[in-house]
Short mmCIF file of C-alpha atoms in Angstrom, two decimals:
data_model
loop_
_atom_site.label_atom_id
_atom_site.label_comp_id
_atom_site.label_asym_id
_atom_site.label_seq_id
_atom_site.Cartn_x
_atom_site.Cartn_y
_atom_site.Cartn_z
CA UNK Q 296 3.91 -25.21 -21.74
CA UNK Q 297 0.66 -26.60 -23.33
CA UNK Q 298 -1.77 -25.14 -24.97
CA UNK Q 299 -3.94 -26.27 -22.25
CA UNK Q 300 -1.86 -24.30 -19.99
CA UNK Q 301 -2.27 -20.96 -21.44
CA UNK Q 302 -5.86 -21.06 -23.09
CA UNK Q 303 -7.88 -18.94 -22.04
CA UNK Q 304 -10.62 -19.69 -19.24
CA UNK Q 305 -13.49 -17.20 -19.70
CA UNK Q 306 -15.70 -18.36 -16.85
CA UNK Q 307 -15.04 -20.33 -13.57
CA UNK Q 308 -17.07 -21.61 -11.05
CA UNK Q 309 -16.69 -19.75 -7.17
CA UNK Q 310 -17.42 -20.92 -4.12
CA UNK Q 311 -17.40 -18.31 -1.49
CA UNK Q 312 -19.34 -18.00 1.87
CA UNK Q 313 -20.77 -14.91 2.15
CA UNK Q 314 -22.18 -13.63 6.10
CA UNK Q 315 -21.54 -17.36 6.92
CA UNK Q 316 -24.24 -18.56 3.96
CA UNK Q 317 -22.35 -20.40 1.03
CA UNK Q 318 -22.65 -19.36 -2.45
CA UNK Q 319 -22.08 -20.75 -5.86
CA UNK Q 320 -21.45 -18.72 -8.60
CA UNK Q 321 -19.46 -18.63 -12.28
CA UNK Q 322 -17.91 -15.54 -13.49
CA UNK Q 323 -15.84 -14.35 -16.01
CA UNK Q 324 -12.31 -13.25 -14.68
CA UNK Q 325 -12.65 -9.61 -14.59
CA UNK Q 326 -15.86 -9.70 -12.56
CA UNK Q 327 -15.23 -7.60 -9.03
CA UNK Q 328 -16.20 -9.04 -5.96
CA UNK Q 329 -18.46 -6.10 -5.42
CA UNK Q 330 -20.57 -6.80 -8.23
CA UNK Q 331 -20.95 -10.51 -7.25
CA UNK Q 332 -22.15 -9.74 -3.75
CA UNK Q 333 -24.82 -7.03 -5.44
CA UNK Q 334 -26.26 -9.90 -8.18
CA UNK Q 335 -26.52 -11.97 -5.11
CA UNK Q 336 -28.15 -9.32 -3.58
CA UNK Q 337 -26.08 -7.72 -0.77
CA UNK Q 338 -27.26 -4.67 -1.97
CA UNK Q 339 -25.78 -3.39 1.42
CA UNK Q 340 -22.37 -3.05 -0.08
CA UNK Q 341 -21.98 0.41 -2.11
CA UNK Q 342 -20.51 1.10 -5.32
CA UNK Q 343 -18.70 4.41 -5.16
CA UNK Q 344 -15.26 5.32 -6.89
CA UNK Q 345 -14.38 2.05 -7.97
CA UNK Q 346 -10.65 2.87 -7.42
CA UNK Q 347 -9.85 2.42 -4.29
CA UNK Q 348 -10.42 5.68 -2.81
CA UNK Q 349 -13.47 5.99 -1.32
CA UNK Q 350 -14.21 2.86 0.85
CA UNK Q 351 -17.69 2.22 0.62
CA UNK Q 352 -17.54 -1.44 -0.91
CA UNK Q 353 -15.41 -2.28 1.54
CA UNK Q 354 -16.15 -5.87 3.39
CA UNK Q 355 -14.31 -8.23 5.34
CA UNK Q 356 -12.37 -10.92 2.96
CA UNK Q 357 -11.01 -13.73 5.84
CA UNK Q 358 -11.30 -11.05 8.37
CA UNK Q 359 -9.27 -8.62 6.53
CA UNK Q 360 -10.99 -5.28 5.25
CA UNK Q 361 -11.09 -4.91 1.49
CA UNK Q 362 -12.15 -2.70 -0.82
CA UNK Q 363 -14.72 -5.65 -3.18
CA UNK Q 364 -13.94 -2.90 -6.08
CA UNK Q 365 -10.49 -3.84 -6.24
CA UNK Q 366 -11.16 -7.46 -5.10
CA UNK Q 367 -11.81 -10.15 -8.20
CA UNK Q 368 -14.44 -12.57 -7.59
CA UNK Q 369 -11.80 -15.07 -8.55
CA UNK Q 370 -9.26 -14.27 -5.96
CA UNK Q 371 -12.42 -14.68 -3.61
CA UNK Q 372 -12.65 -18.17 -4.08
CA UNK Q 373 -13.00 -20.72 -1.30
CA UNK Q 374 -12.69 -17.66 1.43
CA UNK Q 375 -15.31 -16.31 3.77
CA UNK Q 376 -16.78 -12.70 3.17
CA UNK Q 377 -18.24 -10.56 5.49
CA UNK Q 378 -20.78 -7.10 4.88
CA UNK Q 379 -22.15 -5.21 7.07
CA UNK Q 380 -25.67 -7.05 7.24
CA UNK Q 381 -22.86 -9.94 8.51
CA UNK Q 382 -22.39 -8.42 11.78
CA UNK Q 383 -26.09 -8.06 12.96
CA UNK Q 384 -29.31 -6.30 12.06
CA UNK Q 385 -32.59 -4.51 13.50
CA UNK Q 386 -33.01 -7.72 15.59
CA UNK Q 387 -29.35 -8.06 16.86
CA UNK Q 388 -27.36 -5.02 15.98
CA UNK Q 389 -23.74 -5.20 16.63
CA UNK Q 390 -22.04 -2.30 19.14
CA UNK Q 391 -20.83 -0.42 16.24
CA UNK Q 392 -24.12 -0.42 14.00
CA UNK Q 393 -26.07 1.07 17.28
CA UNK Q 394 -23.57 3.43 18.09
CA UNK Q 395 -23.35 4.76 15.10
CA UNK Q 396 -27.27 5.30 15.37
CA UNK Q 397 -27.37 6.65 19.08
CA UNK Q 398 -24.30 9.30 17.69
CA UNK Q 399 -26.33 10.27 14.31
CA UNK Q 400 -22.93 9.17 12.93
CA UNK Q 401 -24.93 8.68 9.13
CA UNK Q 402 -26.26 11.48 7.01
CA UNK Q 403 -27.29 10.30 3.66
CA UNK Q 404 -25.72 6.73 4.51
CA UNK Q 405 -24.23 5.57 1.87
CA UNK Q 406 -20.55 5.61 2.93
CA UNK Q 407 -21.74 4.17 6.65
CA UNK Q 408 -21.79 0.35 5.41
CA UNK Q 409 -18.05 0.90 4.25
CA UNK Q 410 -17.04 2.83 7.44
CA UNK Q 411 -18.73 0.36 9.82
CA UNK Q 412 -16.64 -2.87 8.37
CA UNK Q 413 -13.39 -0.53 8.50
CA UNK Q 414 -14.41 0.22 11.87
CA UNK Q 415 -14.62 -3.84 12.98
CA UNK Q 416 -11.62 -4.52 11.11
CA UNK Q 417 -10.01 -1.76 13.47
CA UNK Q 418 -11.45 -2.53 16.87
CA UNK Q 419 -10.31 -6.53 16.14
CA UNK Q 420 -6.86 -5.23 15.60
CA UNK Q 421 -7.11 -2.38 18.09
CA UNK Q 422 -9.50 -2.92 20.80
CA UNK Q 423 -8.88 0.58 22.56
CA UNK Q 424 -8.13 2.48 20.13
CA UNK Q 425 -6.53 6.58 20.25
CA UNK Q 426 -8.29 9.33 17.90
CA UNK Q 427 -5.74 8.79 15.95
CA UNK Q 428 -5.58 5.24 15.18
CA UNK Q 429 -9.46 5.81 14.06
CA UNK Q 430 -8.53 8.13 12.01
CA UNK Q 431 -5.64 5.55 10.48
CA UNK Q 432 -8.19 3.16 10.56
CA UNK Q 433 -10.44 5.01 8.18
CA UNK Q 434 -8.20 6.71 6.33
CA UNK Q 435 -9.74 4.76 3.15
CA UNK Q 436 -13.79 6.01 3.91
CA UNK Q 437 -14.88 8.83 2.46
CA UNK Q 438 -17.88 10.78 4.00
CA UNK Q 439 -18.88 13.77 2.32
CA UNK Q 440 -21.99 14.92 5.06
CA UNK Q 441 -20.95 14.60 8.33
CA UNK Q 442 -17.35 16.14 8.91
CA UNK Q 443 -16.37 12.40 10.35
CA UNK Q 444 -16.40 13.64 14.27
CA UNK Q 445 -20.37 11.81 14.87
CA UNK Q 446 -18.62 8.73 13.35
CA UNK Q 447 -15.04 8.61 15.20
CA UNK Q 448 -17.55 9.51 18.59
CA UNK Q 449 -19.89 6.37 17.56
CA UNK Q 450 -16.27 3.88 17.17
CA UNK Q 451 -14.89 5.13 20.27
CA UNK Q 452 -18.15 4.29 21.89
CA UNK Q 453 -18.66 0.85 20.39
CA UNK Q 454 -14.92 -0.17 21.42
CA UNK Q 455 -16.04 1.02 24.97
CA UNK Q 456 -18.93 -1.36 24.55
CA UNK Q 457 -16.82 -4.32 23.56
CA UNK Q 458 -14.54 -3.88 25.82
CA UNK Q 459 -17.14 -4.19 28.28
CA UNK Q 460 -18.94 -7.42 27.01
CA UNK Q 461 -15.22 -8.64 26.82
CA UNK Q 462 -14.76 -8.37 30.28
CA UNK Q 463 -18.21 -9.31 31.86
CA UNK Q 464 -18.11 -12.95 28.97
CA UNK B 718 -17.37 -2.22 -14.76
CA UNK B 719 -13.71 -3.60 -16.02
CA UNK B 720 -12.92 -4.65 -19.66
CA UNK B 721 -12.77 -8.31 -20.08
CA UNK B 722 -9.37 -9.75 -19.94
CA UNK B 723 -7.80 -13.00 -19.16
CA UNK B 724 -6.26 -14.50 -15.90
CA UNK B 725 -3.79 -16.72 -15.89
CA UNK B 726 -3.59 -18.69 -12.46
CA UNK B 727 -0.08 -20.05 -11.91
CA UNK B 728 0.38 -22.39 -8.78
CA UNK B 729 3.97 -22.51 -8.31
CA UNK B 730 6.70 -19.42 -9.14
CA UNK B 731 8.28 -21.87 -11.99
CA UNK B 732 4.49 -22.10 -13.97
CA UNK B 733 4.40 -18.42 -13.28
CA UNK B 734 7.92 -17.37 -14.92
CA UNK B 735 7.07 -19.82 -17.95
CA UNK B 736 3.82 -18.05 -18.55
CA UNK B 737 5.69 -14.86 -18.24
CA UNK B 738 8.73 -15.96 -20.63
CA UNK B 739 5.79 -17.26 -22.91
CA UNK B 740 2.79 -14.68 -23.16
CA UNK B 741 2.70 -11.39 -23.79
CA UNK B 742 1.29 -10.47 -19.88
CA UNK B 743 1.54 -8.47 -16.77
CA UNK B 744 1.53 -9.94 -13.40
CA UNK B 745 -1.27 -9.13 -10.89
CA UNK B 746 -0.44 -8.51 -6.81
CA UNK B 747 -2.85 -6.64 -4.98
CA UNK B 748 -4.37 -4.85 -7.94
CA UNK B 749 -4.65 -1.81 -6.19
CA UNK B 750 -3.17 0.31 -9.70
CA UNK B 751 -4.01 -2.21 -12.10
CA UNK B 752 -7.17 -2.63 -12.03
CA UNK B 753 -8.39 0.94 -11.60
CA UNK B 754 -6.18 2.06 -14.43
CA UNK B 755 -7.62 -0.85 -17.01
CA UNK B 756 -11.36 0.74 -15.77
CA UNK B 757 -10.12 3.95 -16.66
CA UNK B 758 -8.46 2.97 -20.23
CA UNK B 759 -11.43 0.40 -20.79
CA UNK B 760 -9.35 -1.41 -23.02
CA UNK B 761 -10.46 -4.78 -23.54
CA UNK B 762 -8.02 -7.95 -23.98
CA UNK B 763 -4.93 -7.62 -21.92
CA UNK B 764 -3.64 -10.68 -19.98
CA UNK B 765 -2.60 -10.36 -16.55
CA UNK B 766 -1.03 -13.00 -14.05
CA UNK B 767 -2.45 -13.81 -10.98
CA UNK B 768 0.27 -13.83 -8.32
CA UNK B 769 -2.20 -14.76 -5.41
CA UNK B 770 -1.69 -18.88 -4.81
CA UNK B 771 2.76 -17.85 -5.19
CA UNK B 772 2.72 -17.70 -0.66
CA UNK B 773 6.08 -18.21 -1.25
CA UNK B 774 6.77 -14.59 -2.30
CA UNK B 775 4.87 -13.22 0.98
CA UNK B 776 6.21 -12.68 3.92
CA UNK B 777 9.44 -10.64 5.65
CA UNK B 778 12.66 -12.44 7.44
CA UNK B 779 14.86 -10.89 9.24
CA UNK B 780 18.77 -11.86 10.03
CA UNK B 781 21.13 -9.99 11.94
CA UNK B 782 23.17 -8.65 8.18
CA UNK B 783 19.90 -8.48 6.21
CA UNK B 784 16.07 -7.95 6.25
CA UNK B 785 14.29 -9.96 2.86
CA UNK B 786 11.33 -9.14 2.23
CA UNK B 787 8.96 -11.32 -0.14
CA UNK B 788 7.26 -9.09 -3.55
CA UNK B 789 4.05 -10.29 -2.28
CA UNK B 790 4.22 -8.72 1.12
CA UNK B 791 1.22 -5.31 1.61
CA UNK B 792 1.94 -2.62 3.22
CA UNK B 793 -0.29 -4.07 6.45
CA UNK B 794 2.25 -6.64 6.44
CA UNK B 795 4.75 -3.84 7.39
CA UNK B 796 2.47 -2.31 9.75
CA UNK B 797 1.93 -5.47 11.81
CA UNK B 798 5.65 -7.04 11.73
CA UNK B 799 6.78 -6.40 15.11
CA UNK B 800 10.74 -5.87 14.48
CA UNK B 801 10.22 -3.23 11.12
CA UNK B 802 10.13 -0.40 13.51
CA UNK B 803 14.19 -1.20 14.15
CA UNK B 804 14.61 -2.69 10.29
CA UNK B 805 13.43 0.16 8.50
CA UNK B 806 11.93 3.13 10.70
CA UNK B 807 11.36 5.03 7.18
CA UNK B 808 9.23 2.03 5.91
CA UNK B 809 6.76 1.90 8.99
CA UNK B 810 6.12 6.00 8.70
CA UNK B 811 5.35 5.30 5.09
CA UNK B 812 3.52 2.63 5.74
CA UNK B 813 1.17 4.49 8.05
CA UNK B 814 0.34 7.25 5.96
CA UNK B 815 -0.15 4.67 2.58
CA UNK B 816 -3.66 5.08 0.92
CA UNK B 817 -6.37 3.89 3.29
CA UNK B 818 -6.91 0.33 5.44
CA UNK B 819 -8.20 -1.34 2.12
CA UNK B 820 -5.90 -0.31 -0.09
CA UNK B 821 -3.16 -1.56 2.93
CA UNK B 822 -4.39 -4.72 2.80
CA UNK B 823 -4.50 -5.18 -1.08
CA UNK B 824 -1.18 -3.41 -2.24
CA UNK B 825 2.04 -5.11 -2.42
CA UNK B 826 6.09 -3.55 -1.94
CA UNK B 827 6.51 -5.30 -5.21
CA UNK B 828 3.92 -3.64 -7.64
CA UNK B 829 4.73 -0.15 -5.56
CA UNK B 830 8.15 -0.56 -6.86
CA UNK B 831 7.27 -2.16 -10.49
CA UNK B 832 4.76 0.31 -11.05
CA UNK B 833 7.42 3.12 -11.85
CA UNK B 834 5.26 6.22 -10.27
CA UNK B 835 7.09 9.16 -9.10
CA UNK B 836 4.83 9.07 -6.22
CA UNK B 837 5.59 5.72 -4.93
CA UNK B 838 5.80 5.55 -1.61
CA UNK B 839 7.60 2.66 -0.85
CA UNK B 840 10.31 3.51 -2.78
CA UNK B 841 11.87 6.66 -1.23
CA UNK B 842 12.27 4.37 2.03
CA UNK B 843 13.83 1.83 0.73
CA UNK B 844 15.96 3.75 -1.73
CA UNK B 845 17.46 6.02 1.54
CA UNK B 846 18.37 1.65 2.85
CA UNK B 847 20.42 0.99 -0.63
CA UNK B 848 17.37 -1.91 -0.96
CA UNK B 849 18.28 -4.52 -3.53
CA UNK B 850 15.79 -6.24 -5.79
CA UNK B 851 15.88 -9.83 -6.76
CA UNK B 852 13.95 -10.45 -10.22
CA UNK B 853 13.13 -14.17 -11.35
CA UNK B 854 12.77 -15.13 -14.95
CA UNK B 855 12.76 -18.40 -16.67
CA UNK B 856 16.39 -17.89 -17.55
CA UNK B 857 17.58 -17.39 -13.95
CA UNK B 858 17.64 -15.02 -11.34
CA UNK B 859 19.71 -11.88 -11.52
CA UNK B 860 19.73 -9.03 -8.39
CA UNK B 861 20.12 -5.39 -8.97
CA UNK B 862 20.40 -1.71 -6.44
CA UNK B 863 16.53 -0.23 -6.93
CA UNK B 864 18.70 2.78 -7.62
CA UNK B 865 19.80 1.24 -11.27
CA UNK B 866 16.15 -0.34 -11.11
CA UNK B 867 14.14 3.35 -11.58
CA UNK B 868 14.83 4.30 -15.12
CA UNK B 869 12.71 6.93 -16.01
CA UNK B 870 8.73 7.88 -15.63
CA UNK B 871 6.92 4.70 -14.89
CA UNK B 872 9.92 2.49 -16.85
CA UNK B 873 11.66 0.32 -14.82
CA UNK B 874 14.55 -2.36 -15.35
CA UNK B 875 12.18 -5.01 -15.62
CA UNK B 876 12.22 -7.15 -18.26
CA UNK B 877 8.28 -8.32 -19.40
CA UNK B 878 9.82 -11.91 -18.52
CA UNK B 879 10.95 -10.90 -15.36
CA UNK B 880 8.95 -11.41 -11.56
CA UNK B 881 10.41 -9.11 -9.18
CA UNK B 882 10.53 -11.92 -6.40
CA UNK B 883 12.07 -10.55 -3.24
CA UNK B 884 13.48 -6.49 -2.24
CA UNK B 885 16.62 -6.58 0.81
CA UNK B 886 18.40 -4.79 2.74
CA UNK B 887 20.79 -3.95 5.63
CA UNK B 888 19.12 -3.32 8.59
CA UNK B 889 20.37 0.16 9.88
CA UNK B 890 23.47 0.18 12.33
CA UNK B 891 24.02 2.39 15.99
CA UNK B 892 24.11 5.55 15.36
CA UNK B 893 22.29 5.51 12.39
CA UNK B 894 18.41 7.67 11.51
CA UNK B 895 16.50 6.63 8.95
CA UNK B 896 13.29 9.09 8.34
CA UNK B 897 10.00 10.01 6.38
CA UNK B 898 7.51 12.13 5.59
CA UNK B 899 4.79 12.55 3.37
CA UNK B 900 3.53 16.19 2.03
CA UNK B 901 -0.12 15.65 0.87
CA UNK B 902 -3.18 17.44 0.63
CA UNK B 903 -4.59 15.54 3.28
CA UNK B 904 -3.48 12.51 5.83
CA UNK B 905 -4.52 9.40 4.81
CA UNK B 906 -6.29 8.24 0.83
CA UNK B 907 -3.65 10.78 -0.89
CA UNK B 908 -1.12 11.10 -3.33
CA UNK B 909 2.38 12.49 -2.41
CA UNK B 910 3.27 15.85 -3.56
CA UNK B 911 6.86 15.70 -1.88
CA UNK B 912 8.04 12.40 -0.51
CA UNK B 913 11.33 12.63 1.70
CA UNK B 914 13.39 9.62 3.06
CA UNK B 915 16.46 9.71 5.02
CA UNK B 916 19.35 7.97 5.85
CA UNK B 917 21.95 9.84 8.42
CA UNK B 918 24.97 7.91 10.77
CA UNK B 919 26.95 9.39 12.45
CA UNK B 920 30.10 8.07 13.99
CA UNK B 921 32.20 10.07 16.74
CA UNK B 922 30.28 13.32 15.82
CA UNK B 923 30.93 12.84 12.07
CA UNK B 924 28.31 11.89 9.19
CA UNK B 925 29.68 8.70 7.31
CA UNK B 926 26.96 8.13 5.07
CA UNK B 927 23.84 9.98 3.93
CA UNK B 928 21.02 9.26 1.58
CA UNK B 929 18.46 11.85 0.63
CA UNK B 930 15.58 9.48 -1.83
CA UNK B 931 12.89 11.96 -3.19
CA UNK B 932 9.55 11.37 -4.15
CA UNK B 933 7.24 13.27 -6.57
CA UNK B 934 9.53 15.96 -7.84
CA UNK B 935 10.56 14.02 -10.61
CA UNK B 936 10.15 11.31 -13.31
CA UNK B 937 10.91 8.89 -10.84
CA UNK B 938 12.02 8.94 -7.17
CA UNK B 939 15.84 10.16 -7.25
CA UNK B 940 18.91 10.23 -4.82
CA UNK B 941 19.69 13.89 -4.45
CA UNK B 942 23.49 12.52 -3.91
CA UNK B 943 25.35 16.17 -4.62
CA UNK B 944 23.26 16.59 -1.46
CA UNK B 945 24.35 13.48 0.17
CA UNK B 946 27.90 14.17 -0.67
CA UNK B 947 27.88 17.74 0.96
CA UNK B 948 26.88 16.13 4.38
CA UNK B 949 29.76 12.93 4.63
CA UNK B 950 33.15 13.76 6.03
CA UNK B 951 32.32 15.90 9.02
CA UNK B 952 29.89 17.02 11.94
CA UNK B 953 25.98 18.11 10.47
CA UNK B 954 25.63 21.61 11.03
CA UNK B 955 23.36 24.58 10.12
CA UNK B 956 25.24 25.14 7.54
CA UNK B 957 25.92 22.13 6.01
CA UNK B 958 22.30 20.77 6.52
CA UNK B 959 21.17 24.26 4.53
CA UNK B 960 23.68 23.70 1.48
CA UNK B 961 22.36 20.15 1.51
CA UNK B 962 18.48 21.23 1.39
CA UNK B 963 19.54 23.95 -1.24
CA UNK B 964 21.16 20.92 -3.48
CA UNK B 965 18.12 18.85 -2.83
CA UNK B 966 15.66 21.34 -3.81
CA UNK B 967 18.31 22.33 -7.10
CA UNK B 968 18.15 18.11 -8.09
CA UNK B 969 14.67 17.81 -8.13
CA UNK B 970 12.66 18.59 -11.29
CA UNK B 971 9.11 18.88 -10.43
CA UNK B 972 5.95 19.46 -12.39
CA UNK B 973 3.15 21.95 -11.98
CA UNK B 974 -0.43 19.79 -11.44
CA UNK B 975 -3.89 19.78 -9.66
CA UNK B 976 -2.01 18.69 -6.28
CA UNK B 977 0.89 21.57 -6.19
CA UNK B 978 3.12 23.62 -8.35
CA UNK B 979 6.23 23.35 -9.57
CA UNK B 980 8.09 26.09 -7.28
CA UNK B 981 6.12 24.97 -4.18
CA UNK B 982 7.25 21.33 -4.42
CA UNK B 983 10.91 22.75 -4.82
CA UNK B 984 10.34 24.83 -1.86
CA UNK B 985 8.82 21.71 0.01
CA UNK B 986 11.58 20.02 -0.76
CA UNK B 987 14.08 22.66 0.68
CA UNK B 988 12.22 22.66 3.53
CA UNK B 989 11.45 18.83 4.04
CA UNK B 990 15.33 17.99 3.66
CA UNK B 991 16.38 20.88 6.07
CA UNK B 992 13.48 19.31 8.74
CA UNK B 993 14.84 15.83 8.05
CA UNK B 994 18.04 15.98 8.53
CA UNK B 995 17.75 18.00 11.62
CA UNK B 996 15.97 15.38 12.98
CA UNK B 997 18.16 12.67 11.69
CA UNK B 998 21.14 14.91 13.44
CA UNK B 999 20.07 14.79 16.73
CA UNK B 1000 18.46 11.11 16.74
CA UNK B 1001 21.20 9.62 15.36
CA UNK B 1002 23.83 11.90 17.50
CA UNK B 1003 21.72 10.82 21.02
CA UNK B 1004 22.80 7.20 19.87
CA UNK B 1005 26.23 7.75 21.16
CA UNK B 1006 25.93 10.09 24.31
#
């Protein structure tokens, strides 16, 4: 091997798209994903544990739900990122952001972000989901105010919704 | 924030097993360990290699004799591969009751198994299957039982030049249960305080083979096989199934910590096995009726 090979690369340029809007930026190698999307300001995305136990940085990385704590910016690269400002807003909410209000499913909010993009990541794999596979689902989110029944009420009721727009589209 | 270090980005297995045979460095899967553990050290300047662009080590294929199953593959992957259910029962009940959906995602069989923890959960399944590993180096390849792999707390057979590529194993016959379950403090997003896996057949009313793999009650997941032995050779009774759990609980060598104590993890243990097997009994026993 040369010494090209192994010398070290501090920084590298990263292309990722982020809620469908593409995004340049150069990081060193043990930058997160997490604190990428907060520089570019998805503010939206929590920092909680950072270890994996807690859920609320989790987004969608190519449609699968990751934790952007454990996520490098590098491994990120060329690959599609969704938050939860992704899937609507005030204007155009998605089912599961108003459920989740109509249910009171958020107390202080700052696990909901992390719960809702679990939640999506579930209802695409699981469109009618049992208690229990919401539970599975979320086994990764952490809420510490609400006791978790207002949220697993707002999923249910979202998948209801879906399934309806499913059927009438 | 993490400590600066360097990543190495191999694109083919061969670059990756000549940057292993040539730098001091760790390979990086799903970083689901790794990372949190260099945040918690904060020690700056280790170098790690990035396993990511290597597809060739992800994925599961399955043949009548054997199941192989790629070091890259999550424990998602194991979730949503439709014929695991019949390849490895153990596996999928694991798999369900691994971490959180994130952490599924993220976290490969492969740095489960190279991590070394006593609370692995991967490994108790796969141990109760007689799983084989394949490592890679630059040198060659070389395939080993995970039992002789598991050397003592968090120290493995692994060589620092080594890849663990693939883990295999024979898909269990008729007649045959293969069980787990996880003892935590709560469902999902916790860490094992007794892990139990278990392999039972049974031909014409009489137990052939048994495998008892134990998780968390010791410096690594163990065979309890003075349990195993006291099961082979005849029917599974009350009694057997009791001296069995009583050997179990005898092998293990737990620790008192913030999860459990020491003489509740034995009892767990006791009572896990005894559960297990019981169940194992009169699955695998319906087989044949």
């Amino acid at each position: 091997m040369t010494d090209k090979e192994t010398q070290m690369i501090t920084e590298k340029r990263v292309d990722i798209q982020v809620n469908g809007q593409a995004c340049e930026i150069t990081v060193p190698a043990w930058r997160t994903l997490l604190e990428v999307l907060r520089e570019l300001g998805h503010k939206e995305v929590k920092c909680g544990c950072e270890k994996g136990d807690c859920g609320a940085c989790a987004v969608l990385l190519d449609g699968k739900v990751v934790d952007s704590c454990l996520t490098l910016a590098w491994n990120a690269a060329g690959r599609s990122v969704t938050t939860v400002q992704g899937l609507g807003g005030p204007d155009n909410p998605h089912p599961l952001q108003t459920a989740f209000i109509e249910h009171g499913s958020a107390q202080c909010g700052y696990c909901t972000p992390g719960m809702i993009m679990a939640a999506k990541a579930l209802l695409d794999d699981i469109p009618e989901p049992s208690l229990k596979d919401i539970k599975r689902g979320l086994s990764g989110n952490l809420c510490r105010c609400t006791g978790y029944t207002r949220i697993f009420s707002a999923i249910q009721a979202a998948a209801e919704t879906l399934r309806q727009q499913e059927t009438t589209s | 924030m993490l400590p600066p270090f360097e990543l190495l980005e191999p694109h083919s297995l061969d670059q990756a097993l000549k940057m292993l045979a040539t730098s001091e460095s760790v390979p990086l899967a799903g970083g689901t360990n790794l990372l949190p553990d260099l945040r918690a050290r904060g020690e700056a300047g280790g170098r790690f290699i990035s396993l990511a662009a290597l597809d060739q080590l992800h994925g599961i294929e399955h043949s009548d004799s054997r199941v192989l199953m790629g070091a890259r593959t999550t424990l998602s992957d194991i979730l949503h591969d439709p014929l695991m259910p019949t390849a490895a029962p153990s596996l999928v009940s694991m798999a369900k009751v691994f971490a959180g959906s994130m952490v599924r995602n993220a976290a490969t069989v492969a740095g489960n198994i190279c991590y070394g923890s006593p609370s692995a959960d991967v490994v108790p399944p796969l141990l109760s299957l007689d799983a084989e590993l394949t490592l890679a180096s630059a040198a060659g390849e070389r395939t080993l039982s995970l039992n002789d792999f598991l050397l003592d707390y968090k120290k493995t057979a692994r060589r620092p030049d080594e890849l663990l590529i693939s883990v295999s194993w024979a898909p269990p016959t008729t007649g045959t249960a293969n069980l787990f379950y996880k003892l935590g403090r709560r469902r999902g997003d916790a860490i094992t305080v007794v892990g139990v896996a278990v392999t039972i057949t049974i031909e014409k009313g009489n137990c052939t083979k048994a495998r008892i793999a134990l998780g968390s009650v010791a410096p690594t997941v163990f065979r309890a096989q003075e349990a195993e032995e006291a099961l082979v050779g005849g029917p599974l009774t009350a009694t057997t199934i009791g001296t069995a759990a009583q050997a179990a609980a005898q092998a293990s060598r737990p620790i008192d910590d913030i999860r459990a104590s020491a003489d509740y993890r034995r009892h767990a243990v006791h009572m896990l096995v005894r559960r297990l097997l019981t169940e194992a009994w009169q699955t695998a026993g319906s087989q044949h009726d």
